[in-house]
Amino acid sequence: MSNINKAFQQKDPSGKPRSAFIGFLTGGDPSMEKSEEFVLEMIRAGADLVEIGVPFSDPIAEGPVIQEANIRALSAGATVEKLFGLVKSLRSKTDVPLVFLTYLNPVFHYGYDPFFKRARDAGLDGIIIPDLPFEEQPEVRESASKYGVDIISLIAPTSEARIKEIAKAATGYIYLVSSMGVTGVRSEIKTDLGSIIAALRETTKIPVAVGFGIHTPAQAAEIGKIADGVIVGSAIVKIIAEHGADAGNHVYEYVRRMKIAVAGE
Amino acid sequence: MSNVQRSFQRKGRFGEYGGQYIPETLMNEIINLEKAYNHYKDDPDFVAELDGLLKNYAGRPSMLYYAEKMSADLGGAKIYLKREDMNHTGSHKINNVLGQALLAKRMGKTRIIAETGAGQHGVAAATAAALLGLECEIFMGKEDTDRQRLNVYRMELLGAKVNAVTSGTQTLKDAVNETMREWVGRVQDTHYVLGSVMGPHPFPTIVRDFQSVISKEARSQILEREGKLPAAVVACVGGGSNAIGMFYNFIPDATVKLIGCEAAGHGVDTPKHAATIAKGSVGIFHGMKSYFCQNDEGQIAPVYSISAGLDYPGIGPEHAHLHDTGRAQYVPVSDEAAVSAFEYLARTEGIICAIESAHALAHARILAPQIGKDENIIICLSGRGDKDVSAIAKYRGETINE
């Protein structure tokens, strides 16, 4: 069991559970040092968990904003080893849960056992692998659980009959994809998230966090009412793309506003 | 492990290769596709309709042509060419596309999308869509839309929308990425007509089955003509759809050598090649576990070939398995050897073939003299070369006004 649960134990002043805010950035964009600074800014602004993208040459589940961040990070020399270094360094400064988002090939290439051992040693809590659906998870499950790293399962609006099967095996939290398509900001989210979350609640107690397309405080507040967590990625990556090395303060300000919205304060 | 996990775990595998490494959003659709395919492949109405289209529209069976002058010139085995270039739209791609487009229609889809490298698959997909009344969008690397302008225009004439992909290396790999992204967004009404024996299960099996008509015909044609099986069958390999089509019905015939020719570009000792088996390693990408050109970090490498159709950093999982088990052999063929073979076939037999197919011919020029005159070999001429004439001219330092 990892540290992840902690992110979902937030309570408002009256003692009522409240939704967690989860921020995402691509590790190494524009540099490892800046990624560390931005993660710490997110945490200072109230992020309850941070997802760090491991850059990949061909991120097929991402829209243009995160694709370009992947290219920038790789061009700046990001490697899996340096990403582990980033986690290790962050771990000495914060105990907020940290999760990788990576495509399977870099993990496969590193070797499953060595990867998850290194992840545990660095202090990583979980991993999201967008091209590893439930059916292929047995490939990494043994190594991940041996070293106590949660595999975060994704559920999509199209998962239908598979929702229960996925939920039963889920660890850490469930990443509920808000809408069809790749990552990126959306003007509105039409999926009936409420009924998917209700179906999940029948099967599992594991927290459900919603991601893909969320970027305004109003959307965050809306989703914060029904989900255990709200995940925001592209909007943060966009701020980093716009302000580069000077993005720290902008990231803080944005995450602060979103956190307040999610918490319903 | 639950029963569901156990039952799915090894599905769609060729040895350790294959699988379904795709975003969750597509999983339900992929499962539905497999169910639909398993149903319709044995449905007499579906089979009759596809056979009818292959015969009356695509022009099958394709000829098995005895290349007499080439055989005499090389002085070894008799050389036969399986003339997929004579199919409607000019390549083997139509076999798979008609099958998948019919399947998509049966599944209630109104729109198909497809990736294309050289444009042969895109043209075939646009053609099938026009014929069957489906909306069609094609994704093609920006660099490929520049080097294959004729095929872009052809697709547009057929009513398809062509999207030039500007991400990454702007070639076939990125076209696949972008088509997958599009599919994730519109899976309800859209079928992704994958163009090769790659991608997540069930695509490698579906495409192989639709392409296996090549070896089914070739096997009976050669037995009728020569009364014996060939010593070898040879085909070019990018993703590997014409090759698996050419190999499939010969796999149980242990005496028949199966030889795939992959693009060595400027040479396998340079960074500019697309020789996946020669230089790649096992990885997981585009929905499948297979061999890929990649770096030490598992980042997919930019690849290169004079042929846009072979310019792909991976190979279908069934080929990976045939390689590991030694049943098939894969050899790298350089741009220079392919261009020479292209010119050689034009002058010797009066056939202008696709630059992809010329990779197979180039190896056959080496192979045939090593085999006795009483033997025969079959080369899959996967497509015609109209699209490549200006690229060949450019390679030879001449400029043609298109």
XYZ file of C-alpha atoms in Angstrom:
667
model
C 0.000 0.000 0.000
C 1.476 3.299 -1.059
C 1.139 6.804 0.234
C -1.617 7.698 -2.243
C -4.546 7.364 0.144
C -3.314 10.430 1.977
C -4.202 12.647 -0.978
C -7.845 11.658 -0.675
C -8.304 12.203 3.035
C -8.892 15.939 2.778
C -11.646 17.336 4.947
C -13.290 20.746 4.979
C -13.455 22.789 8.249
C -16.715 21.070 9.212
C -15.036 17.661 8.873
C -16.779 16.735 5.618
C -14.582 14.916 3.032
C -13.565 17.131 0.165
C -12.168 16.479 -3.279
C -8.421 16.367 -3.931
C -6.645 18.529 -6.482
C -4.181 16.654 -8.676
C -1.768 18.581 -10.884
C 0.214 17.248 -13.834
C 3.315 18.411 -15.634
C 5.742 16.852 -18.086
C 9.012 16.087 -16.309
C 12.019 17.890 -17.763
C 10.055 20.658 -19.508
C 11.896 23.012 -19.727
C 14.469 21.360 -17.393
C 14.601 18.957 -14.443
C 15.428 21.821 -12.056
C 12.438 23.835 -13.263
C 10.144 20.784 -13.032
C 11.158 20.386 -9.416
C 10.421 24.050 -8.758
C 7.017 23.848 -10.503
C 5.988 20.693 -8.620
C 6.883 22.407 -5.332
C 4.883 25.485 -6.413
C 1.872 23.266 -7.114
C 2.214 21.689 -3.698
C 2.623 25.099 -2.034
C -0.608 26.124 -3.788
C -2.376 23.135 -2.300
C -2.012 20.253 -4.780
C -2.773 17.021 -2.923
C -0.992 14.752 -5.423
C 1.243 15.444 -8.403
C 1.481 13.425 -11.610
C 4.782 13.714 -13.453
C 4.796 12.817 -17.149
C 7.771 10.771 -18.340
C 8.417 12.192 -21.816
C 7.881 9.779 -24.727
C 8.586 10.235 -28.420
C 5.069 9.200 -29.481
C 2.464 9.919 -26.804
C -0.656 8.664 -28.624
C -3.120 9.544 -25.857
C -2.034 13.180 -25.664
C -3.230 16.256 -27.465
C -0.867 18.861 -28.980
C -0.109 20.725 -25.697
C 1.381 17.698 -23.929
C 2.869 16.255 -27.145
C 4.910 19.424 -27.534
C 5.961 19.359 -23.876
C 7.233 15.795 -24.428
C 9.322 16.938 -27.377
C 10.714 19.917 -25.404
C 11.644 17.677 -22.474
C 13.337 15.065 -24.671
C 15.214 17.792 -26.550
C 16.393 19.150 -23.196
C 17.846 15.724 -22.402
C 15.198 14.151 -20.160
C 15.759 10.466 -19.412
C 13.940 7.968 -17.199
C 16.928 7.978 -14.859
C 16.787 11.776 -14.506
C 13.042 11.533 -13.815
C 13.772 9.131 -10.980
C 16.328 11.671 -9.762
C 13.615 14.339 -9.803
C 11.314 12.158 -7.690
C 14.096 11.405 -5.237
C 14.955 15.064 -4.858
C 11.273 16.024 -4.393
C 10.858 13.272 -1.862
C 13.459 14.913 0.374
C 11.350 18.097 0.375
C 7.735 16.932 0.440
C 5.656 13.912 1.364
C 2.826 14.714 -1.087
C 2.160 11.564 -3.154
C 3.933 11.485 -6.525
C 2.831 9.446 -9.532
C 4.448 8.896 -12.943
C 2.481 8.996 -16.162
C 4.419 7.015 -18.745
C 3.863 4.982 -21.881
C 4.733 1.336 -21.457
C 7.753 1.151 -23.761
C 10.188 3.134 -21.573
C 9.184 0.945 -18.606
C 9.521 -2.267 -20.638
C 12.904 -1.092 -21.866
C 14.162 -0.316 -18.363
C 12.954 -3.751 -17.277
C 9.854 -4.150 -15.125
C 11.573 -5.321 -11.961
C 14.452 -2.822 -12.071
C 11.998 -0.017 -12.930
C 9.682 -0.613 -9.998
C 12.560 -1.230 -7.594
C 14.068 2.099 -8.650
C 10.636 3.730 -8.347
C 10.248 2.517 -4.786
C 13.768 3.580 -3.858
C 13.136 7.049 -5.273
C 9.848 7.363 -3.372
C 7.349 7.151 -6.237
C 3.853 6.114 -5.143
C 2.084 5.129 -8.329
C 2.138 4.894 -12.072
C -0.354 5.661 -14.837
C 0.286 3.918 -18.153
C -2.188 5.119 -20.801
C -1.345 2.326 -23.262
C -1.666 -0.451 -20.680
C -5.339 -1.401 -20.473
C -6.645 -3.719 -17.792
C -6.234 -6.813 -19.975
C -2.478 -6.281 -20.294
C -1.850 -5.236 -16.674
C -0.754 -8.699 -15.508
C 2.444 -7.961 -17.423
C 3.562 -5.415 -14.799
C 1.331 -6.081 -11.822
C 3.667 -8.486 -10.063
C 6.712 -6.211 -10.219
C 4.699 -3.134 -9.266
C 3.099 -4.757 -6.243
C 6.377 -6.337 -5.135
C 7.799 -2.844 -4.749
C 4.618 -1.222 -3.471
C 3.929 1.014 -6.473
C 0.230 1.422 -7.317
C -0.885 0.963 -10.900
C -3.549 3.590 -11.510
C -6.267 2.140 -13.773
C -8.064 4.291 -16.307
C -11.777 4.116 -16.974
C -13.304 5.770 -20.042
C -16.859 6.747 -20.989
C -16.760 3.691 -23.287
C -15.633 1.181 -20.656
C -19.221 -0.053 -20.101
C -19.289 -3.659 -18.917
C -15.595 -3.590 -18.071
C -16.003 -0.936 -15.351
C -16.612 -3.433 -12.560
C -13.840 -5.777 -13.587
C -11.349 -2.912 -13.736
C -12.564 -1.417 -10.450
C -12.190 -4.717 -8.609
C -8.494 -4.912 -9.453
C -7.748 -1.182 -9.090
C -5.139 0.180 -6.690
C -4.280 3.745 -5.616
C -7.012 5.696 -7.345
C -9.085 5.295 -10.480
C -8.414 7.761 -13.274
C -11.778 8.436 -14.870
C -11.411 9.929 -18.335
C -14.007 12.698 -18.588
C -14.643 12.490 -22.306
C -13.626 10.875 -25.568
C -10.418 11.858 -27.286
C -6.934 12.833 -26.234
C -5.786 15.153 -23.443
C -6.415 18.867 -23.831
C -8.751 21.560 -22.582
C -12.428 21.261 -23.462
C -15.138 23.925 -23.297
C -17.651 21.495 -21.846
C -17.777 17.953 -20.548
C -20.906 16.102 -21.575
C -20.231 12.611 -20.214
C -22.600 11.466 -17.469
C -19.790 11.164 -14.936
C -22.239 10.816 -12.071
C -23.587 7.487 -13.243
C -20.114 6.082 -13.980
C -18.944 7.125 -10.509
C -22.077 5.553 -9.005
C -21.281 2.279 -10.798
C -17.732 2.429 -9.465
C -18.926 3.104 -5.915
C -20.897 -0.137 -6.022
C -17.712 -2.081 -6.621
C -14.833 -0.334 -4.931
C -13.905 2.067 -2.159
C -10.854 3.245 -4.102
C -10.979 7.009 -4.784
C -12.092 8.184 -8.223
C -10.330 11.164 -9.809
C -11.564 12.753 -13.033
C -9.219 14.087 -15.697
C -9.050 15.196 -19.390
C -10.271 18.617 -20.440
C -10.691 20.317 -17.062
C -9.237 23.832 -16.987
C -11.654 26.376 -15.462
C -12.424 26.810 -11.754
C -16.125 26.332 -12.593
C -15.483 22.925 -14.191
C -13.229 21.962 -11.286
C -15.867 22.944 -8.729
C -18.552 20.994 -10.601
C -16.463 17.819 -10.808
C -15.149 18.276 -7.259
C -18.741 17.817 -6.070
C -19.059 14.298 -7.503
C -15.487 12.922 -7.665
C -12.812 12.278 -5.050
C -10.259 14.130 -7.095
C -9.878 16.530 -10.011
C -6.898 16.111 -12.357
C -5.588 19.061 -14.361
C -2.772 18.595 -16.878
C -2.850 20.412 -20.208
C -3.826 23.748 -18.628
C -0.743 23.645 -16.374
C 1.535 22.447 -19.184
C 0.230 25.324 -21.312
C 1.242 27.828 -18.615
C 4.716 26.254 -18.567
C 4.894 26.426 -22.384
C 3.951 30.127 -22.312
C 6.216 31.275 -19.488
C 9.060 28.729 -19.681
C 11.585 29.058 -16.861
C 9.552 31.921 -15.335
C 6.352 29.876 -15.014
C 6.689 29.163 -11.264
C 4.563 32.009 -9.998
C 1.945 31.536 -12.735
C 1.674 27.824 -11.906
C 1.234 28.704 -8.231
C -1.483 31.280 -8.926
C -3.408 28.961 -11.263
C -3.233 25.917 -8.992
C -4.257 28.070 -6.030
C -7.434 29.197 -7.825
C -8.234 25.657 -8.964
C -7.611 24.191 -5.513
C -10.021 26.701 -3.953
C -12.629 25.810 -6.582
C -12.198 22.049 -6.056
C -12.350 22.390 -2.303
C -15.541 24.402 -2.640
C -14.157 27.137 -0.412
C -5.868 -12.979 -11.207
C -9.523 -12.933 -12.218
C -10.880 -15.192 -14.924
C -11.453 -12.245 -17.208
C -7.814 -11.250 -16.914
C -6.628 -14.775 -17.514
C -8.811 -15.273 -20.563
C -7.700 -12.002 -22.139
C -4.074 -12.182 -21.208
C -2.649 -14.161 -24.094
C -5.265 -13.157 -26.631
C -4.026 -12.123 -30.018
C -0.476 -13.279 -29.419
C 2.078 -14.670 -31.827
C 4.515 -16.174 -29.355
C 5.180 -13.275 -26.981
C 4.292 -10.664 -29.629
C 1.036 -8.856 -30.298
C -1.406 -7.918 -27.550
C -3.638 -4.909 -27.025
C -1.570 -1.999 -25.700
C -3.997 0.838 -26.342
C -5.876 3.539 -24.435
C -8.828 2.373 -22.356
C -11.195 4.465 -24.486
C -10.588 2.066 -27.402
C -10.797 -1.220 -25.522
C -14.528 -1.741 -25.778
C -14.414 -0.971 -29.490
C -11.544 -3.387 -30.059
C -13.471 -6.112 -28.247
C -16.554 -5.366 -30.371
C -14.428 -5.434 -33.508
C -13.072 -8.849 -32.619
C -16.575 -10.181 -31.981
C -17.870 -8.723 -35.237
C -14.940 -10.094 -37.199
C -15.252 -13.567 -35.710
C -18.903 -13.538 -36.667
C -18.665 -12.148 -40.192
C -15.581 -14.025 -41.337
C -17.726 -17.161 -41.334
C -20.943 -15.494 -42.421
C -21.825 -16.761 -45.927
C -23.385 -13.437 -46.998
C -20.345 -11.461 -45.903
C -17.911 -13.889 -47.507
C -19.907 -13.917 -50.761
C -20.072 -10.129 -50.886
C -16.333 -9.776 -50.273
C -15.482 -12.481 -52.814
C -17.713 -10.716 -55.313
C -15.959 -7.402 -54.778
C -12.502 -8.986 -54.971
C -13.406 -10.681 -58.250
C -15.539 -8.077 -59.973
C -14.140 -4.847 -58.564
C -10.547 -5.445 -57.447
C -9.783 -7.786 -60.345
C -8.768 -10.932 -58.514
C -7.272 -13.431 -58.902
C -4.131 -11.477 -59.679
C -1.818 -12.947 -62.291
C 1.156 -15.113 -61.505
C 3.508 -13.891 -64.217
C 6.524 -15.876 -65.339
C 9.366 -13.369 -65.718
C 11.104 -15.293 -68.472
C 13.648 -12.678 -69.509
C 14.623 -11.900 -65.943
C 14.943 -15.617 -65.174
C 17.168 -16.172 -68.213
C 19.265 -13.106 -67.421
C 19.892 -14.115 -63.804
C 20.550 -17.719 -64.825
C 19.062 -19.498 -61.852
C 15.625 -20.300 -60.517
C 12.551 -19.486 -62.591
C 11.143 -16.210 -61.324
C 7.428 -15.645 -60.949
C 5.864 -12.331 -60.039
C 2.613 -12.262 -58.100
C 1.050 -9.242 -59.744
C -0.687 -7.390 -56.912
C 0.187 -4.254 -58.870
C -2.559 -5.243 -61.315
C -5.278 -4.921 -58.677
C -7.685 -2.016 -58.838
C -5.984 1.010 -57.176
C -2.629 -0.535 -58.033
C -1.586 -2.458 -54.952
C -2.334 -5.292 -52.548
C -3.856 -2.754 -50.147
C -7.293 -3.092 -51.772
C -7.638 -6.706 -50.482
C -7.591 -5.623 -46.855
C -9.488 -2.399 -47.338
C -12.486 -3.987 -49.051
C -12.687 -6.522 -46.223
C -12.427 -3.955 -43.453
C -14.746 -1.442 -45.106
C -17.418 -4.129 -45.530
C -16.914 -5.129 -41.900
C -17.180 -1.498 -40.772
C -20.448 -1.164 -42.665
C -21.829 -4.331 -41.095
C -20.882 -2.883 -37.691
C -23.006 0.162 -38.457
C -20.114 2.587 -38.919
C -20.628 5.519 -41.273
C -17.065 6.755 -41.420
C -13.616 5.249 -41.901
C -10.219 6.728 -41.141
C -6.820 5.437 -42.208
C -3.126 6.212 -42.061
C -0.994 6.083 -45.151
C 2.702 6.283 -45.954
C 3.167 6.182 -49.722
C -0.536 6.697 -50.228
C -1.370 3.219 -51.549
C -3.403 2.345 -48.475
C -4.984 5.791 -48.413
C -6.034 5.527 -52.051
C -7.445 2.047 -51.445
C -9.355 3.233 -48.363
C -10.735 6.281 -50.185
C -11.782 4.008 -53.052
C -13.620 1.540 -50.827
C -15.297 4.423 -48.991
C -16.498 5.920 -52.271
C -17.810 2.565 -53.433
C -19.567 1.668 -50.193
C -20.847 5.141 -49.323
C -18.719 5.772 -46.252
C -17.214 9.065 -45.168
C -13.407 8.887 -45.298
C -10.499 10.774 -43.739
C -6.854 9.955 -44.341
C -3.882 10.885 -42.166
C -0.546 11.218 -43.912
C 2.769 12.619 -42.707
C 3.426 16.098 -44.073
C 6.709 14.907 -45.577
C 4.867 12.064 -47.340
C 2.172 14.401 -48.702
C 5.038 16.332 -50.310
C 6.763 13.301 -51.821
C 3.496 11.622 -52.913
C 1.442 14.542 -54.204
C -0.162 12.477 -56.938
C -1.669 10.068 -54.429
C -2.903 12.937 -52.246
C -4.763 14.372 -55.220
C -6.095 10.919 -56.094
C -7.525 10.506 -52.572
C -9.168 13.915 -52.803
C -10.689 13.027 -56.179
C -12.205 9.980 -54.487
C -13.902 12.235 -51.964
C -11.623 11.697 -48.979
C -10.255 14.413 -46.746
C -6.471 14.199 -46.439
C -4.904 15.528 -43.219
C -1.209 16.372 -43.394
C 0.339 15.357 -40.063
C 2.920 17.859 -38.848
C 3.868 16.255 -35.525
C 7.066 14.263 -34.943
C 8.932 13.040 -38.008
C 5.935 13.841 -40.267
C 6.001 10.331 -41.764
C 4.090 7.052 -41.457
C 4.707 6.548 -37.714
C 3.189 9.951 -36.967
C 0.296 9.289 -39.338
C -0.507 6.180 -37.254
C -0.283 8.228 -34.016
C -2.643 10.835 -35.393
C -5.153 8.288 -36.741
C -5.245 6.606 -33.329
C -5.827 9.996 -31.676
C -8.663 10.675 -34.091
C -10.161 7.243 -33.411
C -10.053 7.763 -29.631
C -12.175 10.868 -30.171
C -14.783 9.376 -32.527
C -14.970 5.688 -31.895
C -18.787 5.546 -32.004
C -19.314 6.119 -35.722
C -15.789 5.548 -37.015
C -13.747 2.469 -37.921
C -9.973 2.719 -38.188
C -8.997 0.775 -41.309
C -5.476 -0.133 -40.224
C -3.311 -0.650 -43.279
C -0.868 -3.303 -42.177
C -0.505 -6.390 -39.989
C 0.203 -4.214 -36.988
C -1.566 -2.410 -34.179
C -3.552 -3.983 -31.355
C -5.240 -7.372 -31.654
C -7.393 -8.168 -33.665
C -5.881 -5.996 -36.452
C -2.794 -8.132 -37.182
C -5.065 -11.156 -37.598
C -7.797 -9.391 -39.581
C -5.353 -7.798 -42.015
C -3.414 -11.042 -42.408
C -6.592 -12.984 -43.150
C -7.697 -10.470 -45.784
C -4.212 -10.448 -47.364
C -3.762 -14.231 -47.237
C -5.646 -14.386 -50.536
C -2.268 -13.562 -52.134
C -0.619 -16.821 -51.065
C -3.817 -18.806 -51.428
C -3.911 -17.924 -55.108
C -0.144 -18.081 -55.616
C 0.110 -21.542 -54.104
C -2.490 -23.067 -56.386
C -1.255 -21.082 -59.407
C 2.337 -22.303 -59.010
C 1.266 -25.896 -58.410
C -0.779 -25.733 -61.585
C 2.052 -24.186 -63.631
C 5.072 -25.984 -62.233
C 3.620 -28.978 -60.446
C 5.738 -28.137 -57.420
C 6.059 -25.628 -54.636
C 8.502 -22.713 -54.927
C 11.920 -22.844 -53.287
C 11.263 -19.406 -51.832
C 8.716 -16.619 -51.701
C 10.015 -13.068 -51.329
C 8.204 -9.886 -50.290
C 9.050 -6.424 -49.010
C 8.330 -5.598 -45.372
C 7.377 -2.332 -43.728
C 4.557 -3.198 -41.353
C 4.450 -6.391 -43.379
C 0.968 -6.828 -44.874
C 1.895 -7.940 -48.386
C 4.615 -10.156 -46.928
C 2.313 -11.950 -44.511
C -0.207 -12.276 -47.345
C 2.494 -13.800 -49.538
C 3.790 -16.075 -46.743
C 0.673 -17.214 -44.972
C -0.455 -20.255 -46.955
C 3.150 -21.381 -47.411
C 3.922 -21.398 -43.672
C 3.038 -25.101 -43.296
C 5.220 -25.953 -46.351
C 8.548 -26.388 -44.598
C 10.552 -26.549 -47.851
C 9.428 -23.085 -48.936
C 11.771 -20.350 -47.687
C 9.944 -17.208 -46.591
C 12.012 -14.082 -47.099
C 11.045 -10.561 -46.061
C 13.026 -7.578 -47.355
C 13.181 -4.536 -45.100
C 14.378 -1.057 -45.971
C 18.072 -0.482 -45.258
C 17.956 3.070 -46.645
C 21.511 4.436 -46.708
C 22.680 1.227 -44.988
C 22.130 -0.539 -41.672
C 25.383 0.895 -40.340
C 24.114 4.442 -40.837
C 21.309 6.102 -38.831
C 19.207 6.373 -42.007
C 17.351 3.093 -42.380
C 14.086 1.375 -41.419
C 15.501 -2.133 -40.901
C 13.504 -3.193 -37.865
C 14.581 -6.820 -37.612
C 18.228 -6.145 -38.470
C 18.651 -3.199 -36.125
C 15.626 -3.025 -33.833
C 14.820 -4.555 -30.471
C 11.707 -5.810 -28.723
C 9.388 -3.075 -27.513
C 5.763 -2.052 -27.078
C 4.280 0.575 -29.347
C 1.241 1.259 -31.527
C -0.771 -1.284 -29.594
C 1.562 -4.238 -29.999
C 4.639 -5.919 -28.625
C 7.062 -6.482 -31.485
C 10.425 -5.341 -32.831
C 10.999 -1.588 -33.152
C 13.784 0.780 -34.088
C 14.310 2.618 -30.805
C 17.003 4.056 -28.575
C 18.318 2.817 -25.214
C 15.523 4.676 -23.423
C 12.698 3.042 -25.381
C 12.089 6.207 -27.409
C 10.974 5.310 -30.932
C 13.683 6.190 -33.455
C 13.166 8.317 -36.533
C 13.561 5.963 -39.504
C 14.283 6.523 -43.158
C 13.684 4.840 -46.502
C 13.412 6.093 -50.068
C 10.070 4.289 -49.947
C 7.430 6.092 -47.887
C 5.575 2.776 -47.516
C 8.511 1.047 -45.781
C 9.449 4.063 -43.676
C 8.026 2.603 -40.454
C 9.959 1.847 -37.223
C 8.139 -1.403 -36.430
C 7.046 -4.705 -37.930
C 3.870 -6.737 -37.433
C 3.920 -9.130 -34.447
C 3.421 -12.256 -36.545
C 6.592 -11.391 -38.463
C 8.442 -10.911 -35.165
C 7.376 -14.416 -34.222
C 8.277 -15.892 -37.634
C 11.697 -14.297 -37.220
C 12.276 -15.616 -33.696
C 11.227 -19.137 -34.640
C 13.380 -19.031 -37.765
C 10.453 -19.840 -40.052
C 11.008 -16.642 -42.017
C 14.200 -14.780 -42.790
C 14.447 -10.974 -42.988
C 17.108 -9.224 -45.018
C 17.908 -5.515 -45.297
C 17.937 -3.978 -48.800
C 19.408 -0.525 -49.466
C 17.850 2.365 -51.391
C 20.508 1.930 -54.062
C 19.791 -1.780 -54.540
C 16.043 -1.087 -54.660
C 16.399 1.700 -57.226
C 18.630 -0.526 -59.394
C 16.089 -3.345 -59.193
C 13.291 -0.900 -60.055
C 15.160 0.141 -63.227
C 16.144 -3.450 -63.990
C 12.568 -4.730 -63.938
C 11.369 -1.849 -66.093
C 13.972 -2.564 -68.776
C 13.902 -6.340 -68.564
C 10.210 -7.101 -68.249
C 8.508 -3.797 -69.075
C 7.007 -3.482 -65.607
C 7.315 -0.348 -63.474
C 6.796 -1.564 -59.910
C 6.427 0.230 -56.603
C 9.729 1.151 -54.967
C 8.552 -0.940 -51.986
C 8.287 -4.055 -54.177
C 11.673 -3.253 -55.732
C 13.240 -4.097 -52.346
C 11.983 -7.677 -52.766
C 13.153 -7.764 -56.384
C 16.602 -6.565 -55.375
C 17.013 -9.533 -53.065
C 15.623 -11.901 -55.682
C 18.387 -10.785 -58.052
C 20.887 -12.126 -55.511
C 18.862 -15.182 -54.568
C 17.795 -16.566 -57.959
C 21.321 -17.351 -59.274
C 21.997 -19.386 -56.109
C 19.053 -21.664 -56.842
C 18.905 -24.316 -59.581
C 17.093 -23.799 -62.903
C 14.662 -26.577 -62.023
C 13.423 -24.577 -59.048
C 11.205 -21.514 -58.942
C 10.728 -18.530 -56.667
C 7.803 -16.137 -56.310
C 8.224 -12.426 -55.670
C 5.279 -10.404 -54.471
C 4.962 -7.344 -56.672
C 2.944 -5.518 -54.069
C 2.158 -2.415 -56.103
C 2.709 -0.417 -59.236
C 5.283 2.300 -59.511
C 3.554 5.308 -61.074
C 3.744 7.115 -57.734
C 7.504 6.550 -57.504
C 8.703 7.636 -60.930
C 9.566 11.179 -59.882
C 11.312 9.972 -56.695
C 13.468 7.604 -58.759
C 14.272 10.395 -61.209
C 15.232 12.644 -58.314
C 17.413 9.897 -56.840
C 19.198 9.676 -60.181
C 19.633 13.449 -60.273
C 16.957 14.227 -62.865
C 13.987 16.546 -62.486
C 10.553 15.781 -63.886
C 7.734 18.253 -64.128
C 4.740 16.423 -62.744
